[in-house]
Tab-separated table of C-alpha atoms in Angstrom:
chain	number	residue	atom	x	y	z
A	6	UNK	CA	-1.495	-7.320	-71.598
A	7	UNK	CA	-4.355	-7.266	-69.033
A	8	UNK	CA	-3.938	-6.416	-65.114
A	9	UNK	CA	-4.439	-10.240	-64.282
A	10	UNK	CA	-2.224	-11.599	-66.295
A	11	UNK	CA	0.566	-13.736	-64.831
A	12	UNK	CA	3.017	-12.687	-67.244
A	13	UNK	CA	3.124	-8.799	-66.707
A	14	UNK	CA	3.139	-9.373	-63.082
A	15	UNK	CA	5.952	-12.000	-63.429
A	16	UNK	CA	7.884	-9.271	-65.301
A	17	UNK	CA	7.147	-6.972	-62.813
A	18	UNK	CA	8.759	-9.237	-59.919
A	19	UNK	CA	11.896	-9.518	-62.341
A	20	UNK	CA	12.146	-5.465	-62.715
A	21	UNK	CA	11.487	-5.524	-58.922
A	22	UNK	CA	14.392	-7.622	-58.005
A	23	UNK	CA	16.981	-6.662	-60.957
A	24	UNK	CA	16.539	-3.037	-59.712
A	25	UNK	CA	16.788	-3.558	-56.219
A	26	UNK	CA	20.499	-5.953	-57.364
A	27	UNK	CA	21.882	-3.632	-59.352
A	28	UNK	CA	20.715	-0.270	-56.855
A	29	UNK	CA	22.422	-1.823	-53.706
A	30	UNK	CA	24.854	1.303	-54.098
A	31	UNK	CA	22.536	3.593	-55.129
A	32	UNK	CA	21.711	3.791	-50.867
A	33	UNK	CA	24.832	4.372	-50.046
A	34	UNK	CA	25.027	7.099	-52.840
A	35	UNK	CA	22.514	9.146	-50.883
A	36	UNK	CA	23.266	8.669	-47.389
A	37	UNK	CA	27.417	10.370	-48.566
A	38	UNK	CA	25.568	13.072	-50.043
A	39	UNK	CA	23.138	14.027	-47.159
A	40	UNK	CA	25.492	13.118	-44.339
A	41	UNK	CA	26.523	16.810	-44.004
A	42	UNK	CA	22.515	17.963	-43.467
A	43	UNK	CA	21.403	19.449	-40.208
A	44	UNK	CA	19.189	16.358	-38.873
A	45	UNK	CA	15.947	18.031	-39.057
A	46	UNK	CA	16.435	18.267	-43.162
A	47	UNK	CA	18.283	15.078	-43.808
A	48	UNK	CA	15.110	12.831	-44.218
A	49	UNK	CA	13.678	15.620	-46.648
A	50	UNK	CA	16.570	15.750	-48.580
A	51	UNK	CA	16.910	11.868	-48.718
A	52	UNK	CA	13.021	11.493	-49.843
A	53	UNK	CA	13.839	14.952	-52.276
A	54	UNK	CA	16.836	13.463	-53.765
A	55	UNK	CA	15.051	9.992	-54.381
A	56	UNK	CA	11.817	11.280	-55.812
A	57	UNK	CA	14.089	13.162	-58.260
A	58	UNK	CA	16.164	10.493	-59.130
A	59	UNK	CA	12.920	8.385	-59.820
A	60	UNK	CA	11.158	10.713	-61.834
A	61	UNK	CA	14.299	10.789	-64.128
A	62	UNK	CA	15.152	7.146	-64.348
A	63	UNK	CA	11.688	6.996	-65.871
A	64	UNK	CA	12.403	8.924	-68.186
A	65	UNK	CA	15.379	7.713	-69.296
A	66	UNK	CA	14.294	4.265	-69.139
A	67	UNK	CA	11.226	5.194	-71.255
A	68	UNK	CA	13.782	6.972	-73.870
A	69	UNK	CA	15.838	3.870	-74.283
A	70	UNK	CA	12.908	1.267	-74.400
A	71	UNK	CA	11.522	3.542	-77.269
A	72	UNK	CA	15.483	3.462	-78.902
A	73	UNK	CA	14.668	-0.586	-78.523
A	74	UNK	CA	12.510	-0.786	-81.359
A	75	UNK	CA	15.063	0.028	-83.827
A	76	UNK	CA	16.751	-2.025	-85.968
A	77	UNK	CA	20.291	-3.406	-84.724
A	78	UNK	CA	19.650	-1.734	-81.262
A	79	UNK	CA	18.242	-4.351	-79.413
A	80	UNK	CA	21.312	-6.042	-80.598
A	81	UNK	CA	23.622	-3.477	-79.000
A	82	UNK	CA	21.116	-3.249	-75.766
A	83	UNK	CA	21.478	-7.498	-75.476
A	84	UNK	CA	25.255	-7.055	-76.084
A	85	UNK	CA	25.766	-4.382	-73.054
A	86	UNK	CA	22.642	-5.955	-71.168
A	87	UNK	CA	25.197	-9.229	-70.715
A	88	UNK	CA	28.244	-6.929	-70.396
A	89	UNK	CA	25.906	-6.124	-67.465
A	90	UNK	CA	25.034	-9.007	-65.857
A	91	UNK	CA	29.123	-10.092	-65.661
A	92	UNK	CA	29.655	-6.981	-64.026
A	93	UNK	CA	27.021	-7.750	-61.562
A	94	UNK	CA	28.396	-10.405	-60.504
A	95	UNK	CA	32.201	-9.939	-60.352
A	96	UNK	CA	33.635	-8.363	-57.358
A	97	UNK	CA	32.743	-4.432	-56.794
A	98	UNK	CA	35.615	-1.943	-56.953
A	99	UNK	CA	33.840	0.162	-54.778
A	100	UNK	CA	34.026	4.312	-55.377
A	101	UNK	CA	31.044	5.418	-53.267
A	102	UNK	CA	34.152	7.609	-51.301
A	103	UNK	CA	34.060	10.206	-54.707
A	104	UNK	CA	30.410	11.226	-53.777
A	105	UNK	CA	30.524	14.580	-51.578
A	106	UNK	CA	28.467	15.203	-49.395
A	107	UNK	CA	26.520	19.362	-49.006
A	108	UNK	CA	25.631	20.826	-46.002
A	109	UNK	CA	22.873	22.731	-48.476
A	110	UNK	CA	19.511	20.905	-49.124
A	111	UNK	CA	19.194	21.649	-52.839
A	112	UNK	CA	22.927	21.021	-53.681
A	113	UNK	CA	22.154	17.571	-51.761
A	114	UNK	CA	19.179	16.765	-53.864
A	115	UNK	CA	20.938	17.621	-57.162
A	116	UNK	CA	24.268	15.732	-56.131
A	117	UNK	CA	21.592	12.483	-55.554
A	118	UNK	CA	19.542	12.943	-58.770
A	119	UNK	CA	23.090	13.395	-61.065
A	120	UNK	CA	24.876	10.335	-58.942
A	121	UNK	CA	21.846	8.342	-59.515
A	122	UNK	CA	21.747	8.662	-62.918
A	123	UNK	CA	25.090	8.071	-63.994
A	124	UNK	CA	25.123	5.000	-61.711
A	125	UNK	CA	21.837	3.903	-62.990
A	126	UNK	CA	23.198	3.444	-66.868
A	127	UNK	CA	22.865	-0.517	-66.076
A	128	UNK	CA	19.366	-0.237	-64.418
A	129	UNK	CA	18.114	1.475	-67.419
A	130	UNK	CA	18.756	-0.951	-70.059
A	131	UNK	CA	17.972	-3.824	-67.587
A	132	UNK	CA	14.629	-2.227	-67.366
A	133	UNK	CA	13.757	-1.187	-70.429
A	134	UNK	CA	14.581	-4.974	-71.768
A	135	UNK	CA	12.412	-6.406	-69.391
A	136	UNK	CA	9.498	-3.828	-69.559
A	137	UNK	CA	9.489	-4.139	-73.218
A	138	UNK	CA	7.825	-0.971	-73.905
A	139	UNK	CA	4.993	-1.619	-71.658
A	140	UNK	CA	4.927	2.119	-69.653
A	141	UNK	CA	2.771	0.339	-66.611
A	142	UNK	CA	5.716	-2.076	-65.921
A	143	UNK	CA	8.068	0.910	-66.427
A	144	UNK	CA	6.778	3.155	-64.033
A	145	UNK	CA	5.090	1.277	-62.049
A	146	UNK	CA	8.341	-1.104	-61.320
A	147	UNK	CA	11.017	1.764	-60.805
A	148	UNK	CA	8.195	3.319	-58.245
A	149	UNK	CA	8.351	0.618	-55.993
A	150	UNK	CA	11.643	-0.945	-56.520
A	151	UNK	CA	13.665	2.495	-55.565
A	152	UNK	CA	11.552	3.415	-52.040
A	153	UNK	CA	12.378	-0.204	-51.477
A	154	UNK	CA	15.907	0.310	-51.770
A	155	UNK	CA	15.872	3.528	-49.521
A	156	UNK	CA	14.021	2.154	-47.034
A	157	UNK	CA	15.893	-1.436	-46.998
A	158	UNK	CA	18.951	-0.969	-48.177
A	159	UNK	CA	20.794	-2.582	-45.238
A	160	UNK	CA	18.125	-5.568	-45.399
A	161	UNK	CA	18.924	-6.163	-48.331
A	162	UNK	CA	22.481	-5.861	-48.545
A	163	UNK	CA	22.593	-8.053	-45.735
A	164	UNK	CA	20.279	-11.168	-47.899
A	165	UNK	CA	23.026	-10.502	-50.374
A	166	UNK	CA	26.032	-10.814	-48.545
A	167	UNK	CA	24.159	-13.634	-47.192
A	168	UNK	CA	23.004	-15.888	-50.353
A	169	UNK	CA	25.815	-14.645	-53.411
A	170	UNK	CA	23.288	-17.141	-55.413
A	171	UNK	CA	20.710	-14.382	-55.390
A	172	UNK	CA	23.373	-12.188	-56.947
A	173	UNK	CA	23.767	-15.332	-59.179
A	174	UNK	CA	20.743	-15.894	-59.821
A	175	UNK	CA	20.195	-11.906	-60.635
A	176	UNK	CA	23.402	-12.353	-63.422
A	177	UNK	CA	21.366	-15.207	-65.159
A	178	UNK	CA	17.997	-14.055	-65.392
A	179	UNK	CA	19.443	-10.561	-67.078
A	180	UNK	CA	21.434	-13.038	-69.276
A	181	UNK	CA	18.144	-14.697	-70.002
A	182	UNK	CA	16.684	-11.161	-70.731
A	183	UNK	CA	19.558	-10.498	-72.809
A	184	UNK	CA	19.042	-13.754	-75.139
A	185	UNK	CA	15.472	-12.599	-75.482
A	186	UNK	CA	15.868	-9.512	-76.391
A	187	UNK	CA	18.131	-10.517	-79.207
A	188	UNK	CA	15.921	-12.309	-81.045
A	189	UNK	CA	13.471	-9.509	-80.496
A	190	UNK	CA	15.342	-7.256	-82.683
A	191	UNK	CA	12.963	-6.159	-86.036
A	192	UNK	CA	16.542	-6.483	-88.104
A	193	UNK	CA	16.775	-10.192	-86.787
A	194	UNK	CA	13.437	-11.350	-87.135
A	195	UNK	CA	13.416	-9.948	-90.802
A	196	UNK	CA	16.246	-12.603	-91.440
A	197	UNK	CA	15.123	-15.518	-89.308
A	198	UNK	CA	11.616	-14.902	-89.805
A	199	UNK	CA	9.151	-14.853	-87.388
A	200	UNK	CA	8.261	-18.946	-86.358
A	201	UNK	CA	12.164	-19.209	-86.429
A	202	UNK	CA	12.646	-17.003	-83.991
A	203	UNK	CA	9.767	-17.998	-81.701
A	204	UNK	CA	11.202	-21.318	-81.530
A	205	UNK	CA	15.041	-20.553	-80.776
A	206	UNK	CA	13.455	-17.761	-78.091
A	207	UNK	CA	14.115	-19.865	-75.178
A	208	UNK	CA	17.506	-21.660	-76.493
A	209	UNK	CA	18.995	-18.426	-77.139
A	210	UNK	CA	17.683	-17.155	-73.468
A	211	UNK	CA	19.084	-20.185	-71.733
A	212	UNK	CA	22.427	-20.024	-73.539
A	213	UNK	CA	22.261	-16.050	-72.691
A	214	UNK	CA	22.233	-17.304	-69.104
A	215	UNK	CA	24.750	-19.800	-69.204
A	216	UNK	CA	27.094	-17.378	-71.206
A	217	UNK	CA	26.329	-14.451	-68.261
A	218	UNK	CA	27.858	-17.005	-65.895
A	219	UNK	CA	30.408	-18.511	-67.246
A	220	UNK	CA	32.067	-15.533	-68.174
A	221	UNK	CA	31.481	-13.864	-64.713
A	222	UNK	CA	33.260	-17.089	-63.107
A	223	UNK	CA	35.598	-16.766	-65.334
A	224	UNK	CA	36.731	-13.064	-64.931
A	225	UNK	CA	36.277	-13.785	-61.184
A	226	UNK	CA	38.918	-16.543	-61.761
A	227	UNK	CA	41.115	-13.832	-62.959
A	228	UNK	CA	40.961	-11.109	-61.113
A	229	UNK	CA	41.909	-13.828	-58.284
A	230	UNK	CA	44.548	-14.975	-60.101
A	231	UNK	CA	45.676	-11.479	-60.393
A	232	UNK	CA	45.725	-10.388	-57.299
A	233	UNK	CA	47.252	-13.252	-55.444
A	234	UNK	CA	50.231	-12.227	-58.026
A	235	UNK	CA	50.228	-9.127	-57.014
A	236	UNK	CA	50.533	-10.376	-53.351
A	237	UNK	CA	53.327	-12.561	-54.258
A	238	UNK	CA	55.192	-9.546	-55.645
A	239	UNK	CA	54.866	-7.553	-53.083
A	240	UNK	CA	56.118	-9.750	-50.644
């Protein structure tokens, strides 16, 4: 895949925006942990932490795009990728209040890089699907997406608070991913064979998408339900 072509840099718009979606805590992550910093160090252990956190998303991203082309596990990666995308858009339960925060630079930076990581679990697969093995899109994406996030992380909380149908709109296109990647797995193209699977590619994707969201309204739905029960009872 050359430089000019549309596709990679269509799939490096989609890594682009489903990192910056599913990072919008990822921010808030690093401004608990350095809020204790004298002033003069908190932008170096902000830009530290980050540049940490980057260098090993990469390579955990590049670890489980390599797992990807084993039988059965792009299965299991389009299962969780969907598991995802419901999650992403169903209310948050918050839990950004467990990060501490260090009044030492180094036990700052670490406390980023480790909170980054676990929280990242999602980014990586969503990633990893989209890249498709191709390192350019890999690095190349998670460099710019994550400096974006740092730098506008109110901005773009704010466009999301704003228009929910980006969040939407986030949900289906990893659902799409998702359906894709299925039918990329080697175990399922042995079976279906390969013209087979070309052709259900993009009625698998769109039914990945449609799944994503109906399932996210539907928890949604529920956890509504619940919790106006919960009201009831406790008045």
């Amino acid at each position: 895949m050359s430089l000019d072509s549309p596709v990679l840099w269509l799939a490096l718009l989609q890594i682009i925006w489903i990192n910056v979606l599913l990072s919008g805590d990822n921010a808030v992550v690093i401004a608990l942990a350095c809020r204790s910093l004298p002033e003069k160090v908190r932008r170096t252990g902000i830009i530290l932490g980050a540049g940490v956190a980057v260098g090993l998303r990469i390579v955990f991203t590049g670890i489980v795009a390599t797992l990807l082309a084993l039988p059965w596990l792009k299965l299991v990666g389009s299962l969780a990728l969907m598991w995802i995308a419901v999650d992403l858009a169903s209310p948050d339960e918050g839990g950004e209040e467990a990060i501490q925060s260090s009044d030492n630079l180094w036990k700052a930076v670490g406390t980023v890089a480790v909170a980054d990581i676990v929280m990242s679990l999602d980014n990586v697969v969503a990633v990893a699907a989209i890249a498709d093995g191709n390192w350019f899109l890999l690095i190349f994406g998670l460099a710019i997406s994550i400096p974006l996030i740092i730098a506008g992380s109110s901005l773009v909380m704010s466009l999301i608070n704003r228009f929910p149908l980006l969040v939407w709109a986030g949900a289906a296109l990893l659902g799409w991913v998702a359906g894709d990647m299925l039918l990329g797995d080697v175990a399922i193209i042995e079976r279906l064979g390969e013209e087979t699977t070309h052709h259900l590619h993009r009625i698998v994707s769109a039914a990945g998408a449609a799944l994503v969201v109906g399932l996210a309204l539907a928890l949604r739905w529920y956890k509504g339900r619940r919790a106006h029960a919960h009201d009831d009872i406790a008045a």
